[in-house]
């Protein structure tokens, strides 16, 4: 993967981190442009033909990740170094988290660089993983699927094999993913409604505010 990059050399809490993963929609986002923007520090890399990307750079976590290929743009987030996929599921995760914060995904992404509450929430592993569980439950109940890999954000996978990719194929077949490989409007509305019903408390650092988020499947 080719890379370039930016970074904020004045970041007092920055350290070297490595982030990698797979960008896919049920098929690989081959050669997608990947941008990683953190609280401080950023980098751009290119995914390979299988949608795999890797970046090592100086940054202060958390980070928002975007993958763009043609008309398809998907988002994800990283609360630590490691594996972070970029898929329609991770995009819906950001939609859910944004709604918990009283906003939408676009505003979350735009405001991330200056909004400490957004940053604290995306850095809080408990909040993110609780939201992930809620996304899984709502998808399963709304679309009648059983997802084999509930930990879709950080589970390593290969396009064309069972796991995260076969889950994406199942969601595509049920209409949760549109023809461009992005979340369908119904799925986006489902997650926005579910997230808004489980708001994150003003002090997201406690990690307690996300509890109960998985029980909202009936809202969709």
mmCIF file of N, CA, C and O in Angstrom, residues 64-152:
data_model
loop_
_atom_site.group_PDB
_atom_site.id
_atom_site.type_symbol
_atom_site.label_atom_id
_atom_site.label_comp_id
_atom_site.label_asym_id
_atom_site.label_seq_id
_atom_site.Cartn_x
_atom_site.Cartn_y
_atom_site.Cartn_z
ATOM 1 N N UNK A 64 -10.716 8.710 13.503
ATOM 2 C CA UNK A 64 -11.791 8.373 12.566
ATOM 3 C C UNK A 64 -11.140 7.966 11.251
ATOM 4 O O UNK A 64 -10.209 8.622 10.784
ATOM 5 N N UNK A 65 -11.629 6.883 10.680
ATOM 6 C CA UNK A 65 -11.048 6.309 9.472
ATOM 7 C C UNK A 65 -12.083 6.362 8.355
ATOM 8 O O UNK A 65 -13.262 6.090 8.576
ATOM 9 N N UNK A 66 -11.646 6.716 7.166
ATOM 10 C CA UNK A 66 -12.544 6.741 6.003
ATOM 11 C C UNK A 66 -11.909 5.964 4.858
ATOM 12 O O UNK A 66 -10.687 6.007 4.657
ATOM 13 N N UNK A 67 -12.742 5.247 4.120
ATOM 14 C CA UNK A 67 -12.300 4.543 2.917
ATOM 15 C C UNK A 67 -13.168 5.006 1.755
ATOM 16 O O UNK A 67 -14.397 4.986 1.855
ATOM 17 N N UNK A 68 -12.525 5.409 0.670
ATOM 18 C CA UNK A 68 -13.255 5.888 -0.504
ATOM 19 C C UNK A 68 -12.794 5.136 -1.742
ATOM 20 O O UNK A 68 -11.596 5.035 -2.011
ATOM 21 N N UNK A 69 -13.758 4.624 -2.481
ATOM 22 C CA UNK A 69 -13.470 3.941 -3.742
ATOM 23 C C UNK A 69 -14.623 4.237 -4.686
ATOM 24 O O UNK A 69 -15.750 3.780 -4.465
ATOM 25 N N UNK A 70 -14.368 5.039 -5.704
ATOM 26 C CA UNK A 70 -15.436 5.421 -6.618
ATOM 27 C C UNK A 70 -16.494 6.219 -5.894
ATOM 28 O O UNK A 70 -16.204 7.195 -5.213
ATOM 29 N N UNK A 71 -17.756 5.780 -5.984
ATOM 30 C CA UNK A 71 -18.860 6.491 -5.333
ATOM 31 C C UNK A 71 -19.094 6.010 -3.903
ATOM 32 O O UNK A 71 -19.993 6.503 -3.223
ATOM 33 N N UNK A 72 -18.299 5.059 -3.453
ATOM 34 C CA UNK A 72 -18.505 4.464 -2.132
ATOM 35 C C UNK A 72 -17.566 5.077 -1.104
ATOM 36 O O UNK A 72 -16.346 5.109 -1.296
ATOM 37 N N UNK A 73 -18.135 5.561 0.000
ATOM 38 C CA UNK A 73 -17.345 6.050 1.125
ATOM 39 C C UNK A 73 -17.897 5.445 2.406
ATOM 40 O O UNK A 73 -19.104 5.520 2.670
ATOM 41 N N UNK A 74 -17.016 4.841 3.177
ATOM 42 C CA UNK A 74 -17.392 4.222 4.436
ATOM 43 C C UNK A 74 -16.478 4.733 5.547
ATOM 44 O O UNK A 74 -15.350 5.139 5.287
ATOM 45 N N UNK A 75 -16.976 4.676 6.778
ATOM 46 C CA UNK A 75 -16.220 5.198 7.909
ATOM 47 C C UNK A 75 -16.084 4.165 9.020
ATOM 48 O O UNK A 75 -16.868 3.222 9.121
ATOM 49 N N UNK A 76 -15.084 4.401 9.851
ATOM 50 C CA UNK A 76 -14.842 3.555 11.005
ATOM 51 C C UNK A 76 -14.138 4.403 12.058
ATOM 52 O O UNK A 76 -13.961 5.610 11.884
ATOM 53 N N UNK A 77 -13.742 3.777 13.157
ATOM 54 C CA UNK A 77 -13.053 4.499 14.221
ATOM 55 C C UNK A 77 -12.096 3.563 14.934
ATOM 56 O O UNK A 77 -12.280 2.340 14.940
ATOM 57 N N UNK A 78 -11.062 4.144 15.536
ATOM 58 C CA UNK A 78 -10.067 3.376 16.280
ATOM 59 C C UNK A 78 -9.869 4.004 17.650
ATOM 60 O O UNK A 78 -9.630 5.202 17.754
ATOM 61 N N UNK A 79 -9.994 3.192 18.702
ATOM 62 C CA UNK A 79 -9.767 3.683 20.059
ATOM 63 C C UNK A 79 -8.400 3.282 20.596
ATOM 64 O O UNK A 79 -7.999 3.687 21.681
ATOM 65 N N UNK A 80 -7.657 2.478 19.833
ATOM 66 C CA UNK A 80 -6.300 2.044 20.205
ATOM 67 C C UNK A 80 -5.615 1.598 18.925
ATOM 68 O O UNK A 80 -6.216 1.592 17.846
ATOM 69 N N UNK A 81 -4.361 1.220 19.030
ATOM 70 C CA UNK A 81 -3.712 0.629 17.874
ATOM 71 C C UNK A 81 -4.259 -0.772 17.652
ATOM 72 O O UNK A 81 -4.811 -1.399 18.551
ATOM 73 N N UNK A 82 -4.138 -1.290 16.421
ATOM 74 C CA UNK A 82 -4.596 -2.642 16.139
ATOM 75 C C UNK A 82 -5.403 -2.716 14.862
ATOM 76 O O UNK A 82 -5.251 -1.902 13.954
ATOM 77 N N UNK A 83 -6.302 -3.701 14.793
ATOM 78 C CA UNK A 83 -7.115 -3.944 13.615
ATOM 79 C C UNK A 83 -8.433 -3.182 13.710
ATOM 80 O O UNK A 83 -9.152 -3.309 14.706
ATOM 81 N N UNK A 84 -8.732 -2.418 12.669
ATOM 82 C CA UNK A 84 -10.005 -1.689 12.586
ATOM 83 C C UNK A 84 -10.492 -1.755 11.143
ATOM 84 O O UNK A 84 -9.894 -1.157 10.251
ATOM 85 N N UNK A 85 -11.567 -2.505 10.941
ATOM 86 C CA UNK A 85 -12.114 -2.661 9.603
ATOM 87 C C UNK A 85 -12.941 -1.443 9.208
ATOM 88 O O UNK A 85 -13.342 -0.630 10.048
ATOM 89 N N UNK A 86 -13.197 -1.333 7.914
ATOM 90 C CA UNK A 86 -14.021 -0.254 7.371
ATOM 91 C C UNK A 86 -15.056 -0.911 6.462
ATOM 92 O O UNK A 86 -14.739 -1.352 5.356
ATOM 93 N N UNK A 87 -16.277 -1.007 6.951
ATOM 94 C CA UNK A 87 -17.339 -1.724 6.259
ATOM 95 C C UNK A 87 -18.668 -1.000 6.473
ATOM 96 O O UNK A 87 -18.752 -0.065 7.272
ATOM 97 N N UNK A 88 -19.732 -1.433 5.802
ATOM 98 C CA UNK A 88 -21.045 -0.853 6.106
ATOM 99 C C UNK A 88 -21.438 -1.019 7.570
ATOM 100 O O UNK A 88 -22.130 -0.172 8.129
ATOM 101 N N UNK A 89 -20.990 -2.104 8.195
ATOM 102 C CA UNK A 89 -21.289 -2.300 9.621
ATOM 103 C C UNK A 89 -20.593 -1.240 10.477
ATOM 104 O O UNK A 89 -21.198 -0.691 11.413
ATOM 105 N N UNK A 90 -19.325 -0.953 10.192
ATOM 106 C CA UNK A 90 -18.623 0.057 10.990
ATOM 107 C C UNK A 90 -19.199 1.445 10.727
ATOM 108 O O UNK A 90 -19.213 2.299 11.615
ATOM 109 N N UNK A 91 -19.698 1.675 9.512
ATOM 110 C CA UNK A 91 -20.339 2.942 9.217
ATOM 111 C C UNK A 91 -21.615 3.097 10.040
ATOM 112 O O UNK A 91 -21.900 4.170 10.600
ATOM 113 N N UNK A 92 -22.379 2.028 10.154
ATOM 114 C CA UNK A 92 -23.582 2.054 10.981
ATOM 115 C C UNK A 92 -23.233 2.223 12.453
ATOM 116 O O UNK A 92 -23.999 2.829 13.220
ATOM 117 N N UNK A 93 -22.094 1.703 12.859
ATOM 118 C CA UNK A 93 -21.635 1.902 14.242
ATOM 119 C C UNK A 93 -21.440 3.384 14.536
ATOM 120 O O UNK A 93 -21.850 3.885 15.598
ATOM 121 N N UNK A 94 -20.837 4.114 13.603
ATOM 122 C CA UNK A 94 -20.664 5.552 13.806
ATOM 123 C C UNK A 94 -22.010 6.273 13.803
ATOM 124 O O UNK A 94 -22.203 7.244 14.542
ATOM 125 N N UNK A 95 -22.945 5.815 12.975
ATOM 126 C CA UNK A 95 -24.286 6.398 12.985
ATOM 127 C C UNK A 95 -24.933 6.223 14.352
ATOM 128 O O UNK A 95 -25.536 7.159 14.906
ATOM 129 N N UNK A 96 -24.808 5.037 14.922
ATOM 130 C CA UNK A 96 -25.386 4.750 16.234
ATOM 131 C C UNK A 96 -24.725 5.607 17.315
ATOM 132 O O UNK A 96 -25.411 6.231 18.135
ATOM 133 N N UNK A 97 -23.388 5.668 17.318
ATOM 134 C CA UNK A 97 -22.675 6.461 18.315
ATOM 135 C C UNK A 97 -23.018 7.944 18.190
ATOM 136 O O UNK A 97 -23.195 8.641 19.193
ATOM 137 N N UNK A 98 -23.110 8.422 16.953
ATOM 138 C CA UNK A 98 -23.462 9.828 16.741
ATOM 139 C C UNK A 98 -24.832 10.129 17.331
ATOM 140 O O UNK A 98 -25.032 11.161 17.988
ATOM 141 N N UNK A 99 -25.795 9.234 17.098
ATOM 142 C CA UNK A 99 -27.141 9.442 17.634
ATOM 143 C C UNK A 99 -27.127 9.415 19.163
ATOM 144 O O UNK A 99 -27.862 10.172 19.808
ATOM 145 N N UNK A 100 -26.286 8.574 19.750
ATOM 146 C CA UNK A 100 -26.163 8.568 21.207
ATOM 147 C C UNK A 100 -25.649 9.906 21.730
ATOM 148 O O UNK A 100 -25.941 10.301 22.861
ATOM 149 N N UNK A 101 -24.890 10.600 20.916
ATOM 150 C CA UNK A 101 -24.328 11.897 21.284
ATOM 151 C C UNK A 101 -25.224 13.055 20.853
ATOM 152 O O UNK A 101 -24.837 14.222 20.959
ATOM 153 N N UNK A 102 -26.397 12.739 20.327
ATOM 154 C CA UNK A 102 -27.338 13.778 19.949
ATOM 155 C C UNK A 102 -27.043 14.438 18.628
ATOM 156 O O UNK A 102 -27.470 15.571 18.382
ATOM 157 N N UNK A 103 -26.334 13.748 17.743
ATOM 158 C CA UNK A 103 -25.992 14.331 16.450
ATOM 159 C C UNK A 103 -26.111 13.262 15.371
ATOM 160 O O UNK A 103 -26.702 12.208 15.596
ATOM 161 N N UNK A 104 -25.586 13.530 14.173
ATOM 162 C CA UNK A 104 -25.581 12.530 13.112
ATOM 163 C C UNK A 104 -24.141 12.230 12.696
ATOM 164 O O UNK A 104 -23.209 12.895 13.134
ATOM 165 N N UNK A 105 -23.990 11.239 11.845
ATOM 166 C CA UNK A 105 -22.650 10.788 11.493
ATOM 167 C C UNK A 105 -21.823 11.899 10.840
ATOM 168 O O UNK A 105 -20.657 12.091 11.182
ATOM 169 N N UNK A 106 -22.418 12.634 9.928
ATOM 170 C CA UNK A 106 -21.677 13.701 9.247
ATOM 171 C C UNK A 106 -21.174 14.745 10.236
ATOM 172 O O UNK A 106 -20.018 15.176 10.177
ATOM 173 N N UNK A 107 -22.042 15.153 11.165
ATOM 174 C CA UNK A 107 -21.646 16.149 12.158
ATOM 175 C C UNK A 107 -20.592 15.598 13.103
ATOM 176 O O UNK A 107 -19.690 16.325 13.546
ATOM 177 N N UNK A 108 -20.692 14.316 13.428
ATOM 178 C CA UNK A 108 -19.679 13.679 14.268
ATOM 179 C C UNK A 108 -18.310 13.740 13.602
ATOM 180 O O UNK A 108 -17.309 14.091 14.228
ATOM 181 N N UNK A 109 -18.276 13.419 12.315
ATOM 182 C CA UNK A 109 -17.011 13.407 11.582
ATOM 183 C C UNK A 109 -16.454 14.825 11.434
ATOM 184 O O UNK A 109 -15.265 15.065 11.667
ATOM 185 N N UNK A 110 -17.305 15.765 11.077
ATOM 186 C CA UNK A 110 -16.859 17.140 10.892
ATOM 187 C C UNK A 110 -16.387 17.758 12.200
ATOM 188 O O UNK A 110 -15.382 18.467 12.254
ATOM 189 N N UNK A 111 -17.106 17.472 13.280
ATOM 190 C CA UNK A 111 -16.789 18.094 14.556
ATOM 191 C C UNK A 111 -15.745 17.381 15.387
ATOM 192 O O UNK A 111 -15.297 17.908 16.415
ATOM 193 N N UNK A 112 -15.341 16.193 14.948
ATOM 194 C CA UNK A 112 -14.439 15.363 15.740
ATOM 195 C C UNK A 112 -13.155 16.077 16.144
ATOM 196 O O UNK A 112 -12.687 15.962 17.279
ATOM 197 N N UNK A 113 -12.574 16.832 15.239
ATOM 198 C CA UNK A 113 -11.259 17.444 15.495
ATOM 199 C C UNK A 113 -11.277 18.426 16.657
ATOM 200 O O UNK A 113 -10.241 18.628 17.317
ATOM 201 N N UNK A 114 -12.433 19.041 16.940
ATOM 202 C CA UNK A 114 -12.487 20.083 17.969
ATOM 203 C C UNK A 114 -13.430 19.757 19.118
ATOM 204 O O UNK A 114 -13.446 20.477 20.121
ATOM 205 N N UNK A 115 -14.216 18.703 19.002
ATOM 206 C CA UNK A 115 -15.208 18.383 20.021
ATOM 207 C C UNK A 115 -14.654 17.323 20.966
ATOM 208 O O UNK A 115 -14.535 16.152 20.608
ATOM 209 N N UNK A 116 -14.322 17.723 22.178
ATOM 210 C CA UNK A 116 -13.700 16.786 23.122
ATOM 211 C C UNK A 116 -14.662 15.683 23.542
ATOM 212 O O UNK A 116 -14.234 14.564 23.832
ATOM 213 N N UNK A 117 -15.954 15.967 23.565
ATOM 214 C CA UNK A 117 -16.904 14.923 23.933
ATOM 215 C C UNK A 117 -16.929 13.820 22.881
ATOM 216 O O UNK A 117 -16.989 12.628 23.203
ATOM 217 N N UNK A 118 -16.911 14.211 21.614
ATOM 218 C CA UNK A 118 -16.830 13.214 20.550
ATOM 219 C C UNK A 118 -15.553 12.381 20.712
ATOM 220 O O UNK A 118 -15.574 11.156 20.604
ATOM 221 N N UNK A 119 -14.436 13.053 20.957
ATOM 222 C CA UNK A 119 -13.163 12.363 21.093
ATOM 223 C C UNK A 119 -13.173 11.395 22.279
ATOM 224 O O UNK A 119 -12.728 10.245 22.164
ATOM 225 N N UNK A 120 -13.687 11.852 23.413
ATOM 226 C CA UNK A 120 -13.721 11.005 24.603
ATOM 227 C C UNK A 120 -14.589 9.782 24.392
ATOM 228 O O UNK A 120 -14.257 8.676 24.859
ATOM 229 N N UNK A 121 -15.683 9.928 23.685
ATOM 230 C CA UNK A 121 -16.575 8.795 23.445
ATOM 231 C C UNK A 121 -15.926 7.767 22.539
ATOM 232 O O UNK A 121 -15.962 6.562 22.813
ATOM 233 N N UNK A 122 -15.322 8.212 21.453
ATOM 234 C CA UNK A 122 -14.687 7.270 20.528
ATOM 235 C C UNK A 122 -13.453 6.621 21.129
ATOM 236 O O UNK A 122 -13.028 5.555 20.668
ATOM 237 N N UNK A 123 -12.873 7.253 22.148
ATOM 238 C CA UNK A 123 -11.722 6.670 22.831
ATOM 239 C C UNK A 123 -12.143 5.668 23.897
ATOM 240 O O UNK A 123 -11.343 4.843 24.343
ATOM 241 N N UNK A 124 -13.411 5.714 24.301
ATOM 242 C CA UNK A 124 -13.915 4.870 25.373
ATOM 243 C C UNK A 124 -14.309 3.504 24.807
ATOM 244 O O UNK A 124 -15.342 3.356 24.161
ATOM 245 N N UNK A 125 -13.482 2.505 25.061
ATOM 246 C CA UNK A 125 -13.712 1.181 24.493
ATOM 247 C C UNK A 125 -15.061 0.614 24.919
ATOM 248 O O UNK A 125 -15.755 -0.023 24.122
ATOM 249 N N UNK A 126 -15.456 0.854 26.153
ATOM 250 C CA UNK A 126 -16.743 0.345 26.627
ATOM 251 C C UNK A 126 -17.894 0.920 25.826
ATOM 252 O O UNK A 126 -18.803 0.196 25.389
ATOM 253 N N UNK A 127 -17.881 2.235 25.614
ATOM 254 C CA UNK A 127 -18.947 2.864 24.834
ATOM 255 C C UNK A 127 -18.990 2.325 23.418
ATOM 256 O O UNK A 127 -20.068 2.035 22.870
ATOM 257 N N UNK A 128 -17.824 2.188 22.789
ATOM 258 C CA UNK A 128 -17.777 1.735 21.395
ATOM 259 C C UNK A 128 -18.253 0.289 21.269
ATOM 260 O O UNK A 128 -19.059 -0.045 20.393
ATOM 261 N N UNK A 129 -17.785 -0.584 22.158
ATOM 262 C CA UNK A 129 -18.156 -1.992 22.058
ATOM 263 C C UNK A 129 -19.610 -2.230 22.460
ATOM 264 O O UNK A 129 -20.261 -3.141 21.927
ATOM 265 N N UNK A 130 -20.133 -1.434 23.386
ATOM 266 C CA UNK A 130 -21.553 -1.530 23.716
ATOM 267 C C UNK A 130 -22.399 -1.120 22.519
ATOM 268 O O UNK A 130 -23.419 -1.752 22.206
ATOM 269 N N UNK A 131 -21.979 -0.070 21.838
ATOM 270 C CA UNK A 131 -22.684 0.361 20.628
ATOM 271 C C UNK A 131 -22.595 -0.707 19.545
ATOM 272 O O UNK A 131 -23.572 -0.959 18.817
ATOM 273 N N UNK A 132 -21.437 -1.346 19.421
ATOM 274 C CA UNK A 132 -21.284 -2.406 18.429
ATOM 275 C C UNK A 132 -22.288 -3.531 18.684
ATOM 276 O O UNK A 132 -22.929 -4.033 17.754
ATOM 277 N N UNK A 133 -22.444 -3.925 19.944
ATOM 278 C CA UNK A 133 -23.397 -4.983 20.286
ATOM 279 C C UNK A 133 -24.822 -4.566 19.933
ATOM 280 O O UNK A 133 -25.634 -5.383 19.473
ATOM 281 N N UNK A 134 -25.133 -3.286 20.141
ATOM 282 C CA UNK A 134 -26.467 -2.793 19.801
ATOM 283 C C UNK A 134 -26.702 -2.818 18.298
ATOM 284 O O UNK A 134 -27.799 -3.155 17.834
ATOM 285 N N UNK A 135 -25.684 -2.456 17.523
ATOM 286 C CA UNK A 135 -25.793 -2.503 16.067
ATOM 287 C C UNK A 135 -26.071 -3.928 15.608
ATOM 288 O O UNK A 135 -26.950 -4.172 14.769
ATOM 289 N N UNK A 136 -25.343 -4.879 16.159
ATOM 290 C CA UNK A 136 -25.538 -6.283 15.787
ATOM 291 C C UNK A 136 -26.963 -6.727 16.100
ATOM 292 O O UNK A 136 -27.644 -7.332 15.257
ATOM 293 N N UNK A 137 -27.441 -6.430 17.316
ATOM 294 C CA UNK A 137 -28.787 -6.877 17.692
ATOM 295 C C UNK A 137 -29.852 -6.259 16.798
ATOM 296 O O UNK A 137 -30.790 -6.931 16.366
ATOM 297 N N UNK A 138 -29.721 -4.976 16.528
ATOM 298 C CA UNK A 138 -30.713 -4.314 15.685
ATOM 299 C C UNK A 138 -30.696 -4.838 14.256
ATOM 300 O O UNK A 138 -31.749 -5.019 13.639
ATOM 301 N N UNK A 139 -29.513 -5.093 13.708
ATOM 302 C CA UNK A 139 -29.429 -5.668 12.365
ATOM 303 C C UNK A 139 -30.054 -7.050 12.324
ATOM 304 O O UNK A 139 -30.796 -7.389 11.392
ATOM 305 N N UNK A 140 -29.759 -7.861 13.315
ATOM 306 C CA UNK A 140 -30.286 -9.228 13.325
ATOM 307 C C UNK A 140 -31.808 -9.227 13.427
ATOM 308 O O UNK A 140 -32.494 -9.987 12.723
ATOM 309 N N UNK A 141 -32.356 -8.374 14.287
ATOM 310 C CA UNK A 141 -33.797 -8.355 14.467
ATOM 311 C C UNK A 141 -34.516 -7.742 13.266
ATOM 312 O O UNK A 141 -35.566 -8.229 12.855
ATOM 313 N N UNK A 142 -33.945 -6.696 12.703
ATOM 314 C CA UNK A 142 -34.619 -6.013 11.587
ATOM 315 C C UNK A 142 -34.545 -6.815 10.293
ATOM 316 O O UNK A 142 -35.508 -6.880 9.518
ATOM 317 N N UNK A 143 -33.391 -7.460 10.055
ATOM 318 C CA UNK A 143 -33.180 -8.108 8.758
ATOM 319 C C UNK A 143 -33.230 -9.630 8.815
ATOM 320 O O UNK A 143 -33.046 -10.295 7.789
ATOM 321 N N UNK A 144 -33.476 -10.182 9.984
ATOM 322 C CA UNK A 144 -33.644 -11.622 10.093
ATOM 323 C C UNK A 144 -32.403 -12.419 9.750
ATOM 324 O O UNK A 144 -32.481 -13.484 9.128
ATOM 325 N N UNK A 145 -31.246 -11.903 10.150
ATOM 326 C CA UNK A 145 -29.987 -12.605 9.899
ATOM 327 C C UNK A 145 -29.331 -12.961 11.226
ATOM 328 O O UNK A 145 -29.620 -12.361 12.255
ATOM 329 N N UNK A 146 -28.450 -13.938 11.185
ATOM 330 C CA UNK A 146 -27.606 -14.258 12.332
ATOM 331 C C UNK A 146 -26.181 -13.940 11.927
ATOM 332 O O UNK A 146 -25.625 -14.579 11.034
ATOM 333 N N UNK A 147 -25.611 -12.927 12.550
ATOM 334 C CA UNK A 147 -24.257 -12.508 12.197
ATOM 335 C C UNK A 147 -23.249 -13.394 12.918
ATOM 336 O O UNK A 147 -23.281 -13.530 14.136
ATOM 337 N N UNK A 148 -22.344 -13.979 12.147
ATOM 338 C CA UNK A 148 -21.387 -14.933 12.710
ATOM 339 C C UNK A 148 -20.263 -14.248 13.474
ATOM 340 O O UNK A 148 -19.608 -14.867 14.306
ATOM 341 N N UNK A 149 -20.023 -12.962 13.181
ATOM 342 C CA UNK A 149 -18.902 -12.254 13.798
ATOM 343 C C UNK A 149 -19.407 -10.942 14.397
ATOM 344 O O UNK A 149 -19.362 -9.889 13.751
ATOM 345 N N UNK A 150 -19.922 -10.994 15.640
ATOM 346 C CA UNK A 150 -20.445 -9.782 16.271
ATOM 347 C C UNK A 150 -19.387 -8.695 16.456
ATOM 348 O O UNK A 150 -19.710 -7.515 16.439
ATOM 349 N N UNK A 151 -18.130 -9.097 16.619
ATOM 350 C CA UNK A 151 -17.051 -8.118 16.784
ATOM 351 C C UNK A 151 -16.526 -7.719 15.409
ATOM 352 O O UNK A 151 -15.374 -7.983 15.045
ATOM 353 N N UNK A 152 -17.396 -7.059 14.647
ATOM 354 C CA UNK A 152 -17.046 -6.737 13.265
ATOM 355 C C UNK A 152 -16.015 -5.627 13.144
ATOM 356 O O UNK A 152 -15.348 -5.496 12.132
#
